[in-house]
XYZ file of C-alpha atoms in Angstrom:
676
model
C -189.256 37.321 -6.549
C -186.542 39.624 -5.202
C -183.924 36.832 -5.493
C -185.042 36.230 -9.061
C -184.700 39.928 -9.985
C -181.309 40.125 -8.284
C -180.035 37.094 -10.219
C -181.298 38.573 -13.523
C -179.705 41.934 -12.754
C -176.333 40.376 -11.799
C -176.302 38.218 -14.937
C -177.118 41.186 -17.198
C -174.368 43.297 -15.613
C -171.748 40.628 -16.424
C -170.247 39.627 -19.766
C -171.403 39.665 -22.555
C -174.342 42.036 -21.821
C -172.760 44.800 -19.624
C -176.033 46.564 -18.867
C -174.966 48.281 -15.585
C -178.411 48.013 -13.980
C -179.370 48.444 -10.350
C -182.634 47.468 -8.663
C -184.295 50.837 -9.282
C -183.279 51.264 -12.942
C -184.119 47.666 -13.783
C -187.519 47.851 -12.098
C -188.344 51.125 -13.880
C -187.772 49.717 -17.400
C -190.585 50.309 -19.893
C -192.290 47.307 -21.588
C -190.503 47.989 -24.893
C -187.138 48.206 -23.136
C -187.861 44.969 -21.251
C -188.740 43.234 -24.535
C -185.468 44.537 -26.020
C -183.555 43.032 -23.064
C -185.294 39.681 -23.659
C -184.448 39.918 -27.379
C -180.771 40.605 -26.554
C -180.622 37.544 -24.283
C -182.198 35.391 -27.024
C -179.691 36.854 -29.529
C -176.838 35.708 -27.270
C -178.273 32.160 -27.462
C -179.111 32.317 -31.198
C -177.356 35.102 -33.228
C -180.253 35.145 -35.731
C -182.422 36.817 -33.071
C -180.309 40.017 -33.068
C -183.097 42.491 -34.005
C -184.090 45.998 -32.922
C -187.734 45.542 -31.892
C -188.506 49.192 -32.765
C -188.034 48.253 -36.444
C -190.255 45.165 -36.125
C -193.998 44.693 -35.816
C -195.237 43.486 -32.374
C -196.841 40.385 -33.922
C -193.580 39.419 -35.621
C -191.636 39.970 -32.380
C -194.015 37.756 -30.392
C -193.998 35.064 -33.093
C -190.185 35.064 -33.272
C -189.733 34.845 -29.501
C -192.426 32.183 -29.049
C -190.941 30.001 -31.793
C -187.443 30.159 -30.255
C -188.800 29.498 -26.747
C -190.656 26.488 -28.132
C -187.408 25.195 -29.690
C -185.600 25.728 -26.383
C -188.439 23.788 -24.625
C -189.503 26.531 -22.237
C -192.686 25.566 -20.347
C -194.547 28.399 -18.595
C -196.328 27.427 -15.398
C -200.098 26.981 -15.705
C -202.783 25.484 -17.980
C -204.199 26.484 -21.395
C -205.760 29.730 -20.093
C -202.409 30.683 -18.565
C -200.775 29.999 -21.956
C -203.028 32.604 -23.583
C -202.162 35.108 -20.832
C -198.492 34.220 -21.309
C -198.680 35.057 -25.042
C -200.555 38.280 -24.351
C -198.063 39.271 -21.618
C -195.150 38.574 -23.987
C -196.684 40.858 -26.627
C -197.259 43.777 -24.222
C -193.989 43.265 -22.266
C -195.510 42.318 -18.901
C -192.994 41.973 -16.044
C -194.609 38.891 -14.378
C -194.282 37.078 -17.719
C -190.821 38.249 -18.836
C -188.980 37.948 -15.488
C -189.388 34.114 -15.241
C -188.341 33.756 -18.906
C -185.175 35.821 -18.322
C -184.394 33.878 -15.136
C -184.791 30.548 -16.967
C -182.653 31.656 -19.943
C -179.815 33.178 -17.892
C -179.582 30.122 -15.626
C -178.739 27.723 -18.480
C -177.248 29.886 -21.269
C -174.536 27.423 -22.395
C -176.960 24.493 -22.534
C -179.467 26.552 -24.542
C -176.759 27.717 -26.982
C -176.004 24.080 -27.756
C -179.735 23.306 -28.112
C -180.265 26.262 -30.483
C -177.254 25.202 -32.583
C -178.547 21.633 -32.861
C -182.088 22.827 -33.629
C -180.823 24.465 -36.838
C -179.902 21.024 -38.205
C -182.234 18.626 -36.384
C -185.675 20.274 -36.692
C -187.244 18.325 -39.529
C -189.060 20.172 -42.304
C -192.547 18.720 -42.779
C -193.170 18.026 -46.496
C -196.806 17.368 -47.517
C -197.575 13.852 -48.692
C -198.795 15.006 -52.135
C -195.332 16.502 -52.853
C -193.590 13.313 -51.731
C -195.227 11.396 -54.595
C -192.742 13.106 -56.923
C -189.557 11.000 -57.230
C -187.081 13.891 -57.104
C -188.743 15.395 -54.027
C -188.848 11.975 -52.321
C -185.143 11.337 -53.115
C -184.070 14.750 -51.797
C -186.167 14.216 -48.652
C -184.539 10.826 -48.131
C -181.048 12.349 -48.575
C -182.033 15.086 -46.129
C -183.038 12.501 -43.489
C -179.823 10.490 -44.056
C -177.696 13.631 -43.663
C -179.558 14.460 -40.463
C -178.790 11.001 -39.026
C -175.146 11.330 -40.106
C -174.963 14.709 -38.349
C -176.350 13.119 -35.166
C -173.718 10.374 -35.152
C -170.875 12.803 -35.946
C -171.966 15.183 -33.186
C -172.090 12.307 -30.674
C -168.567 11.218 -31.664
C -167.370 14.825 -31.399
C -168.810 15.142 -27.875
C -167.213 11.846 -26.813
C -163.822 12.930 -28.172
C -164.232 16.287 -26.475
C -164.872 14.561 -23.133
C -162.057 12.010 -23.581
C -159.411 14.768 -23.857
C -157.396 13.127 -26.682
C -156.104 15.268 -29.529
C -155.798 13.689 -32.991
C -152.864 15.935 -33.892
C -150.903 14.831 -30.807
C -151.706 11.143 -31.459
C -150.555 11.470 -35.079
C -147.350 13.188 -33.966
C -146.643 10.422 -31.431
C -147.322 7.692 -34.002
C -145.080 9.321 -36.625
C -142.284 9.853 -34.049
C -142.516 6.236 -32.878
C -142.444 4.960 -36.485
C -139.356 7.070 -37.243
C -137.674 5.828 -34.078
C -138.569 2.244 -34.985
C -137.072 2.614 -38.478
C -133.888 4.107 -37.042
C -133.548 1.268 -34.518
C -134.099 -1.376 -37.212
C -131.436 0.232 -39.431
C -128.999 0.481 -36.524
C -129.555 -3.176 -35.549
C -129.022 -4.339 -39.146
C -125.877 -2.247 -39.433
C -124.495 -3.660 -36.168
C -125.370 -7.228 -37.237
C -123.465 -6.770 -40.491
C -120.444 -5.410 -38.621
C -120.470 -8.219 -36.033
C -121.017 -11.092 -38.500
C -117.714 -10.328 -40.252
C -115.742 -10.962 -37.016
C -114.744 -14.441 -35.819
C -116.443 -16.010 -32.743
C -119.106 -13.304 -32.782
C -121.593 -15.554 -30.958
C -119.182 -16.044 -28.057
C -118.496 -12.303 -27.947
C -122.231 -11.519 -27.879
C -122.672 -13.920 -24.980
C -119.878 -12.190 -23.039
C -121.383 -8.751 -23.776
C -124.781 -9.970 -22.540
C -123.250 -11.216 -19.309
C -121.439 -7.901 -18.913
C -124.718 -5.991 -19.310
C -126.393 -8.198 -16.712
C -123.545 -7.610 -14.253
C -123.703 -3.853 -14.855
C -127.444 -3.820 -14.201
C -126.891 -5.785 -11.018
C -124.162 -3.341 -9.993
C -126.537 -0.401 -10.551
C -129.258 -2.148 -8.551
C -126.859 -2.774 -5.630
C -125.669 0.853 -5.759
C -129.282 2.016 -5.698
C -130.030 -0.216 -2.704
C -126.965 1.148 -0.933
C -128.102 4.732 -1.565
C -131.628 3.944 -0.339
C -130.261 2.420 2.875
C -128.080 5.506 3.402
C -131.098 7.783 2.896
C -133.214 5.728 5.288
C -130.483 5.860 7.915
C -130.098 9.606 7.444
C -133.874 10.182 7.728
C -134.034 8.011 10.846
C -131.260 10.073 12.465
C -132.993 13.331 11.514
C -136.334 12.075 12.807
C -134.707 11.109 16.084
C -133.179 14.600 16.390
C -136.567 16.234 15.716
C -138.264 14.069 18.340
C -135.547 14.926 20.858
C -135.922 18.649 20.112
C -139.705 18.429 20.494
C -139.234 16.598 23.790
C -136.856 19.333 25.033
C -139.246 22.111 24.011
C -142.174 20.352 25.727
C -140.124 19.901 28.902
C -139.092 23.577 28.880
C -142.689 24.675 28.357
C -143.829 22.446 31.215
C -141.063 23.804 33.463
C -141.806 27.477 32.674
C -145.590 27.127 32.930
C -146.797 28.198 36.394
C -150.419 27.933 37.496
C -150.623 31.681 38.230
C -149.461 32.662 34.731
C -151.776 30.104 33.146
C -154.735 31.385 35.188
C -153.965 34.999 34.241
C -153.784 34.093 30.564
C -157.039 32.160 30.750
C -158.770 35.050 32.585
C -157.652 37.514 29.896
C -158.910 35.221 27.150
C -162.234 34.747 28.980
C -162.666 38.520 29.393
C -161.911 39.118 25.747
C -164.300 36.411 24.556
C -167.029 37.659 26.920
C -166.647 41.181 25.558
C -166.806 39.904 21.982
C -169.871 37.743 22.684
C -171.858 40.119 24.930
C -171.033 43.540 23.453
C -169.355 43.559 20.060
C -171.085 40.744 18.190
C -174.647 41.719 19.323
C -174.061 45.306 18.145
C -172.781 44.124 14.788
C -175.718 41.715 14.493
C -178.175 44.507 15.299
C -176.588 46.804 12.701
C -176.737 44.053 10.083
C -180.406 43.433 10.928
C -181.176 47.132 10.519
C -179.399 47.242 7.171
C -181.235 44.108 6.032
C -184.576 45.520 7.149
C -183.891 48.787 5.336
C -182.840 46.989 2.133
C -185.901 44.718 2.243
C -188.065 47.760 2.715
C -186.446 49.431 -0.300
C -186.893 46.295 -2.408
C -190.519 45.751 -1.406
C -191.549 49.328 -2.253
C -192.524 50.096 -5.867
C -190.384 52.162 -8.202
C -190.337 55.859 -7.297
C -190.974 58.588 -9.804
C -189.835 62.203 -9.915
C -192.859 63.437 -7.946
C -192.225 60.900 -5.169
C -188.616 62.012 -4.901
C -189.661 65.657 -4.663
C -192.127 64.766 -1.928
C -189.451 62.879 0.025
C -187.034 65.792 -0.342
C -189.653 68.199 1.032
C -190.280 65.873 4.013
C -186.524 65.634 4.687
C -186.232 69.421 4.635
C -189.150 69.771 7.069
C -187.632 67.225 9.473
C -184.244 68.974 9.265
C -185.839 72.315 10.144
C -187.622 70.728 13.119
C -184.324 69.220 14.310
C -182.589 72.594 14.029
C -185.381 74.272 16.009
C -185.141 71.664 18.772
C -181.364 72.116 18.947
C -181.791 75.896 19.227
C -184.343 75.466 22.040
C -181.993 73.140 23.883
C -179.124 75.589 23.503
C -181.357 78.438 24.769
C -182.137 76.481 27.938
C -178.401 75.856 28.565
C -178.946 73.445 31.472
C -175.628 72.788 33.300
C -176.566 69.250 34.420
C -177.265 68.206 30.843
C -173.962 69.749 29.776
C -172.038 67.730 32.359
C -173.890 64.585 31.383
C -173.158 65.219 27.726
C -169.436 65.455 28.539
C -169.563 62.159 30.408
C -171.540 60.614 27.589
C -168.983 61.800 25.053
C -166.137 60.396 27.148
C -167.983 57.084 27.575
C -168.671 56.872 23.831
C -165.011 57.669 23.045
C -163.834 54.982 25.478
C -166.290 52.438 24.047
C -165.136 53.233 20.505
C -161.495 52.868 21.570
C -162.372 49.599 23.279
C -164.051 48.295 20.132
C -161.105 49.379 17.976
C -158.618 47.697 20.286
C -160.728 44.546 20.392
C -160.808 44.462 16.593
C -157.045 45.040 16.453
C -156.498 42.251 18.973
C -158.741 39.891 16.990
C -156.924 40.716 13.753
C -153.527 40.282 15.467
C -154.615 36.875 16.835
C -155.808 35.749 13.419
C -152.604 37.024 11.811
C -150.472 35.276 14.444
C -152.360 32.010 13.929
C -151.970 32.236 10.148
C -148.259 33.039 10.458
C -147.773 30.112 12.840
C -149.553 27.827 10.389
C -147.403 29.084 7.514
C -144.221 28.673 9.587
C -145.167 25.098 10.532
C -145.973 24.284 6.879
C -142.671 25.780 5.695
C -140.793 23.934 8.459
C -142.386 20.639 7.455
C -141.619 21.279 3.795
C -137.962 21.990 4.508
C -137.752 18.865 6.672
C -139.310 16.775 3.908
C -137.033 18.204 1.204
C -133.702 18.283 3.039
C -134.367 16.102 6.099
C -132.937 18.865 8.319
C -134.523 21.438 10.554
C -134.450 25.207 9.997
C -131.287 26.798 11.349
C -131.425 29.680 13.812
C -128.980 32.239 15.283
C -125.328 31.192 15.412
C -125.963 27.983 13.515
C -127.350 30.007 10.608
C -124.270 32.328 10.663
C -121.939 29.318 10.627
C -123.966 27.865 7.771
C -123.625 31.168 5.813
C -119.849 31.250 6.352
C -119.642 27.646 5.211
C -121.628 28.532 2.082
C -119.279 31.456 1.358
C -116.214 29.218 1.568
C -117.955 26.698 -0.663
C -118.845 29.446 -3.163
C -115.162 30.448 -3.459
C -114.237 26.797 -4.020
C -117.071 26.549 -6.556
C -115.769 29.601 -8.475
C -112.274 28.107 -8.655
C -113.640 24.757 -9.831
C -115.868 26.534 -12.344
C -112.822 28.357 -13.765
C -110.936 25.062 -14.014
C -113.932 23.502 -15.806
C -114.015 26.416 -18.275
C -110.290 25.921 -19.046
C -110.846 22.186 -19.456
C -113.771 22.861 -21.802
C -111.597 25.143 -23.935
C -108.854 22.504 -24.026
C -111.484 19.867 -24.838
C -112.622 21.963 -27.813
C -109.060 22.160 -29.125
C -108.581 18.431 -28.679
C -111.867 17.718 -30.407
C -110.795 19.837 -33.382
C -107.442 18.046 -33.586
C -109.281 14.712 -33.369
C -111.479 15.695 -36.334
C -108.417 16.704 -38.360
C -106.670 13.428 -37.509
C -109.798 11.476 -38.469
C -109.907 13.238 -41.841
C -106.225 12.409 -42.410
C -106.877 8.807 -41.325
C -109.767 8.506 -43.792
C -107.608 9.865 -46.604
C -104.820 7.381 -45.744
C -107.392 4.551 -45.580
C -108.689 5.446 -49.045
C -105.153 5.492 -50.418
C -104.471 2.131 -48.728
C -107.643 0.591 -50.213
C -106.700 1.790 -53.703
C -103.208 0.269 -53.293
C -104.735 -3.039 -52.044
C -107.059 -3.161 -55.046
C -104.111 -2.573 -57.354
C -102.121 -5.341 -55.648
C -105.166 -7.698 -55.557
C -105.452 -8.018 -51.728
C -108.475 -5.799 -50.989
C -109.861 -5.950 -47.410
C -106.584 -7.072 -45.825
C -106.160 -4.008 -43.598
C -109.821 -4.079 -42.505
C -109.657 -7.715 -41.363
C -106.364 -7.033 -39.556
C -107.890 -4.063 -37.705
C -111.004 -6.062 -36.786
C -108.898 -8.871 -35.315
C -106.842 -6.419 -33.287
C -109.964 -4.591 -32.091
C -111.700 -7.827 -31.052
C -108.658 -9.000 -29.106
C -108.401 -5.595 -27.383
C -112.126 -5.725 -26.482
C -111.715 -9.226 -25.049
C -108.825 -8.147 -22.850
C -110.743 -5.071 -21.675
C -113.830 -7.176 -20.849
C -111.717 -9.599 -18.810
C -110.077 -6.761 -16.899
C -113.430 -5.025 -16.209
C -114.977 -8.270 -15.012
C -112.131 -8.852 -12.563
C -112.308 -5.274 -11.314
C -116.084 -5.396 -10.820
C -115.832 -8.615 -8.786
C -113.121 -7.136 -6.581
C -115.079 -3.921 -6.105
C -118.236 -5.801 -5.216
C -116.487 -7.927 -2.596
C -114.913 -4.807 -1.039
C -118.269 -3.027 -1.106
C -120.006 -5.924 0.657
C -117.341 -5.933 3.384
C -117.696 -2.177 3.884
C -121.483 -2.458 4.062
C -121.281 -5.209 6.717
C -118.869 -3.121 8.797
C -121.057 0.016 8.469
C -124.220 -1.863 9.442
C -122.547 -3.333 12.543
C -121.235 0.119 13.581
C -124.658 1.732 13.137
C -126.345 -1.058 15.100
C -123.980 -0.549 18.026
C -124.444 3.252 17.858
C -128.232 3.025 17.704
C -128.670 0.552 20.600
C -128.840 3.275 23.274
C -131.060 5.433 21.107
C -133.490 2.542 20.580
C -133.782 2.039 24.358
C -134.659 5.722 24.857
C -137.081 5.524 21.945
C -138.927 2.606 23.604
C -139.393 4.623 26.789
C -140.644 7.578 24.751
C -143.071 5.320 22.921
C -144.534 4.129 26.240
C -144.977 7.756 27.350
C -146.507 8.597 23.971
C -149.056 5.761 24.337
C -150.018 6.971 27.835
C -150.435 10.553 26.576
C -152.505 9.400 23.594
C -154.849 7.436 25.893
C -155.316 10.499 28.096
C -155.864 12.670 25.012
C -158.504 10.235 23.678
C -160.389 10.333 26.995
C -160.352 14.139 27.075
C -161.401 14.234 23.446
C -164.387 11.930 24.066
C -165.506 14.174 26.956
C -165.135 17.239 24.760
C -167.062 15.601 21.890
C -169.984 14.668 24.169
C -170.156 18.209 25.605
C -169.856 19.763 22.138
C -172.623 17.503 20.785
C -175.010 18.619 23.544
C -174.205 22.298 22.948
C -174.537 21.843 19.187
C -178.005 20.265 19.552
C -179.155 23.163 21.766
C -177.722 25.676 19.333
C -179.453 24.025 16.356
C -182.811 24.133 18.184
C -182.364 27.810 19.004
C -181.331 28.570 15.433
C -184.449 26.842 14.091
C -186.667 28.859 16.424
C -184.916 32.116 15.487
C -185.210 31.281 11.785
C -188.924 30.537 12.113
C -189.554 33.771 14.026
C -187.562 35.753 11.462
C -189.567 34.292 8.610
C -192.830 35.192 10.369
C -191.529 38.708 11.054
C -190.504 39.157 7.411
C -193.878 37.910 6.159
C -195.726 40.307 8.441
C -193.475 43.195 7.420
C -193.952 42.496 3.711
C -197.733 42.283 4.212
C -197.671 45.567 6.142
C -195.661 47.363 3.433
C -197.882 45.955 0.698
C -201.067 47.147 2.417
C -199.492 50.586 3.015
C -198.597 50.892 -0.684
C -202.099 49.842 -1.740
C -203.632 52.388 0.668
C -201.413 55.148 -0.722
C -202.340 54.256 -4.325
C -206.046 54.262 -3.450
C -205.666 57.605 -1.642
C -204.024 59.150 -4.707
C -206.791 57.834 -6.983
C -209.458 59.065 -4.543
C -207.841 62.502 -4.383
C -207.821 62.764 -8.171
C -211.480 61.712 -8.340
C -212.537 64.286 -5.667
C -210.585 67.071 -7.420
C -212.298 66.221 -10.695
C -215.748 66.205 -9.054
C -215.091 69.545 -7.328
C -213.941 71.129 -10.578
C -216.921 69.711 -12.461
C -219.526 70.770 -9.845
C -218.134 74.243 -8.955
C -219.796 77.353 -10.411
C -216.458 79.078 -11.115
C -215.666 78.936 -14.854
C -211.919 78.846 -14.296
C -212.283 75.768 -12.052
C -214.496 74.132 -14.664
C -211.885 74.803 -17.291
C -209.309 72.965 -15.178
C -211.465 69.813 -15.204
C -210.244 67.033 -17.429
C -213.660 66.595 -19.051
C -213.795 70.253 -20.055
C -210.292 70.117 -21.473
C -211.090 67.029 -23.537
C -214.370 68.576 -24.853
C -212.489 71.740 -25.762
C -209.809 69.758 -27.596
C -212.414 67.691 -29.471
C -214.276 70.875 -30.544
C -211.065 72.453 -31.815
C -210.176 69.312 -33.743
C -213.662 69.112 -35.275
C -213.435 72.773 -36.456
C -210.011 72.104 -37.919
C -211.356 69.005 -39.701
C -214.252 71.026 -41.215
C -211.848 73.675 -42.538
C -209.576 71.028 -44.065
C -212.534 69.266 -45.736
C -213.701 72.570 -47.262
C -210.204 73.269 -48.515
C -210.057 69.747 -49.993
C -213.374 70.284 -51.764
C -212.165 73.571 -53.301
C -208.927 71.936 -54.476
C -210.831 69.013 -56.046
C -213.170 71.395 -57.971
C -210.327 73.543 -59.346
C -207.986 70.622 -60.067
C -209.075 70.003 -63.735
C -208.932 73.646 -65.001
C -205.683 74.230 -63.177
C -204.089 71.184 -64.812
C -205.226 72.389 -68.290
C -203.832 75.846 -67.621
C -200.511 74.342 -66.500
C -200.349 72.255 -69.702
C -201.017 75.345 -71.848
C -198.200 77.184 -70.081
C -195.817 74.307 -70.733
C -196.754 74.281 -74.448
C -196.240 78.043 -74.610
C -192.787 77.651 -73.046
C -191.865 75.004 -75.655
C -193.068 77.252 -78.511
C -191.104 80.255 -77.231
C -188.000 78.073 -76.830
C -188.366 76.849 -80.418
C -188.662 80.438 -81.695
C -185.608 81.419 -79.742
C -183.598 78.581 -81.277
C -184.730 79.508 -84.776
C -183.795 83.141 -84.259
C -180.336 82.178 -83.030
C -179.807 79.924 -86.046
C -180.895 82.737 -88.379
C -178.322 85.078 -86.924
C -175.498 82.521 -87.021
C -176.276 81.018 -90.507
C -177.539 83.785 -92.879
C -176.283 81.979 -95.986
C -178.276 78.836 -95.408
C -181.734 80.357 -95.789
C -183.838 83.505 -95.687
C -186.655 84.481 -93.362
C -189.612 86.310 -95.021
C -192.386 87.921 -92.963
C -195.779 88.079 -94.655
C -199.091 88.751 -92.955
C -197.647 88.457 -89.476
C -196.066 85.058 -90.238
C -192.425 84.149 -90.586
C -191.256 81.776 -93.339
C -187.824 80.237 -93.765
C -186.683 79.811 -97.382
C -183.641 77.629 -98.033
């Protein structure tokens, strides 16, 4: 149960809820607040459930939540009787009912969101059979079912596309780009065919060009092979250097290593590990156990109210006063032996703390050193893989830096030359464009003159013949050069291979001896490893048995502790109830009137008597108001009529004063008459 509450609390503190609960505040939530939390979680799954339950009837809240839980296929544990208790607990906001629901919802929120979304479209509306006899209703129901099936198929396709990882926009872009590229290639091929077909012997020229392309590809392949062989040779040399360096370092380590120094180092390591195992780790384990026990005790206890906190504060104050009194008594005694012992104890505690701090620092330094060594080895391997060379150190690194500086100066000079060449290239390009424009203008003039003379196309055919002859001569020259270069390259390769073979003969002999030593060392290492594995397996089996026993004993201890705390809490609750009952009986039985007045029964009887008197007075007042209601209403109506009459007279009098020529007012017998 505690793990369940902790998971719920952690999930509610995260996005998107941000409740900022702890164990005490979450456990002390009222039923209405707990129902509001459940409603917020359901609203995160289905936005239609976003309701303030204070503005909603309890029956509507329970109906809404039960319907959504039924859609989400939540199954409470138990039979039919438990289902009725589940509904009742959901209405009243019971913790044993709501906690499992929250745990189930928060565990699978994303899955339930999808289920709630699909339920909006896939829960079929049940239409009675008598309504389906109408044709329009039957047709609409049929369309509704067809649309539902179409939605199912579309959603399945959408999920499959979502899993496949293909994007339709990217596929369309690729298809359109490939089609454009295809059209461009087709146009270019047609254009080249038209240009080639006009020349003579174009088939023979195409054959020569094809052969040239094949020879070029072969040349590239041979150059690539040459480069690969160079790289392999370079890597082999570098690997040999690394092996030689490793061999030197191993020999130096074996020469420097004396048995006395090795024994001292091993003794220091053994002392350190013994201290860590016998002193430091048991203390840390004991502290962790105490913390765990305290936290379990806090979790197992019920939520504390304000009165409980006040009681605990009073107990703490009492214990603090007792501690102060004991300290004062001890100081009054002023025993010298205890004082000396306290000094020694303080010194021993200071030394132990320093020892622990130094041990922790040593452990951290060892871990840091191991991590740095691992990082250095990884970086060294990476540099060897990238460059094929080892990391430079000391004077070699300084020489390498000086070499880089000289190269950087050369690079700056070359870069400046390249910039000048680029500027000159821009000027030449501009002049080439101008010359091309002039050439085009001259060509147009020449074509117009040829058309006038009746020999159109003469210059074009002449240029084509000259160009084809020039191409043929160039192809012949290139073919001869490539053959010469290839023969020279083959000779050079043969000479290089023979030189490298002669240079590597001595190295190969040493490598064979090293391989024999390596095989012997590997055999010895395998034997030692098998011994270590057998010993480690025996120790591991013993450790697993001890761990199982410790785990079983811990579980029994925890069960007994939880049972003890539960019985203590129940005893305290019963004591509080018993105290209240005895106080009530004492107050009810005692002859003192003030004590009787304090009794709850007396207070309730007094309150009921006061309320009954108040009710009698209100009923009498109601009766009087009902009897005088009719005459009062008549009197109010007469007053309203009198007000209307007086207002009418006032208006008439004002008109008489403002319009004397319109009529005349005559008073006879106490009456006023208006004569027009």
